[in-house]
Amino acid sequence: MRKALLSLFVFLLCFSLPSPGFATPPKAGSSCTKLGATQNSGGKKFTCVKSGKKLIWNKGVLIPTPQPSVNSTSGATPPKSSFSPSPLQPNNPNEISSTSPTPGRFCTNENSQSAFGNEYLVCTYGVWGRKLGFRITPTTISVSTYTPKYGNVTEKELEKSILANWAEWKKKKIVNTPKVTVVLQDGYSKDWEVVTREVTTYTSNVLDGNGLKLVQVPYWVYGENEAFRIAAFNEFAKTATCNPPYIANSEEAIYCATADIGSGGLRIAKPGVPVANNYRLTEKDTRLLTYFVAHDTAIFYVVQTQYNDVAYTGNKYQIPAWIREGSAQLIGLLATNDLRNSGKSYVDLKGEAAFVGPKPESICSKDLQDAEGKEKIMPDHCSQAMHLYAVSLLVAKFGGLEALFKFHRLYGLNNDWVSDFKESFGISREDFYREWWAYLGIPKSDWPDLQLPTPPERY
């Protein structure tokens, strides 16, 4: 018994004696013995520092007073655990094996993580448990069993279907002279305005006859120099609905989905070439200007469809770039084909006048997945042209122009372009991309990985 009491006394003695150097409470400026040593006293934490050749206690810093938890029933606050989610892919809980991690099963690697559906499981004290408050965000799309149907379709076959669809739209064409504002810098010949009004009127009459509309009056400006374009912009901005900033040093820009301000040379594929010298448009110039005006008029209509009866404000998310631009390219070619090619073949017209580049034969430097946001600038002709061919495939095989403008309308209502895509075209975004790669003739083994959709963006 005495031996047991002696052992207990020695144990208590060991844990009650102060450590060397801490025999007395520290005082700022007093000596200490071990550099870097710390001691708490009087609500402060003191550190042994070197001052000249001496070791002294510093002034100390206040020790924060722990606050009790609101939900705590005792005076102590349990430490808050930290959690760093690992990059995992969701799985299907109904398809996991009998040995896969599930809530309640034993585990061996403490703090390891696993997926259970889109939930995180963490190994804690040898058991898998849910980590509440965290969800797994997938980085790639799961594999699909979808088999593309149109890998061997030709551009001419798509054109035949689209021209038939467009012919039905032209049957509903109205006869009207819409309001259009055209501003020419001194020196521009009158034919610039004549072509602009003719093309805007024709394109509008076809689209208006099919239930589309413009709320704002198209505002076209042809200006040779920056000063003139700024003056024209300032006049437009007085009543603009979206408070746009002027885009400096740009030969052409669209504002509020209704004002198109730029140089004439750029619009006939002659950027930087002076045309404010009574330059008369050649036949080729007229075709190019026709396409340019029809293309940009189509942009006005695409965006207005998203906004319905409200003038453009810029508050809605941007339509994915490849769908927006592809819509404008297709309408631009169809209108130009009617006005300058007697409605024969826009495929041939396109090749002759180089409106849009040739059909891609491989994945461009930017694929459709890289053009789902607001970005309009594509790095090369392939990336610029792919919009037209992708939208042509959509229109020809997945619902026509009706489905295309249904998509634009729906996206203006709910901001979920992926769901709107499937509802409008009857095919998911992911399966359409598989159709697209098959249409380009790319072997399945070379298809890119499908990524998550680009989140909606605003300018």
XYZ file of C-alpha atoms in Angstrom, residues 72-77:
6
model
C -23.682 23.892 -26.601
C -25.162 22.546 -23.383
C -21.861 22.744 -21.534
C -19.252 25.393 -21.048
C -16.774 23.754 -23.445
C -16.826 24.342 -27.217
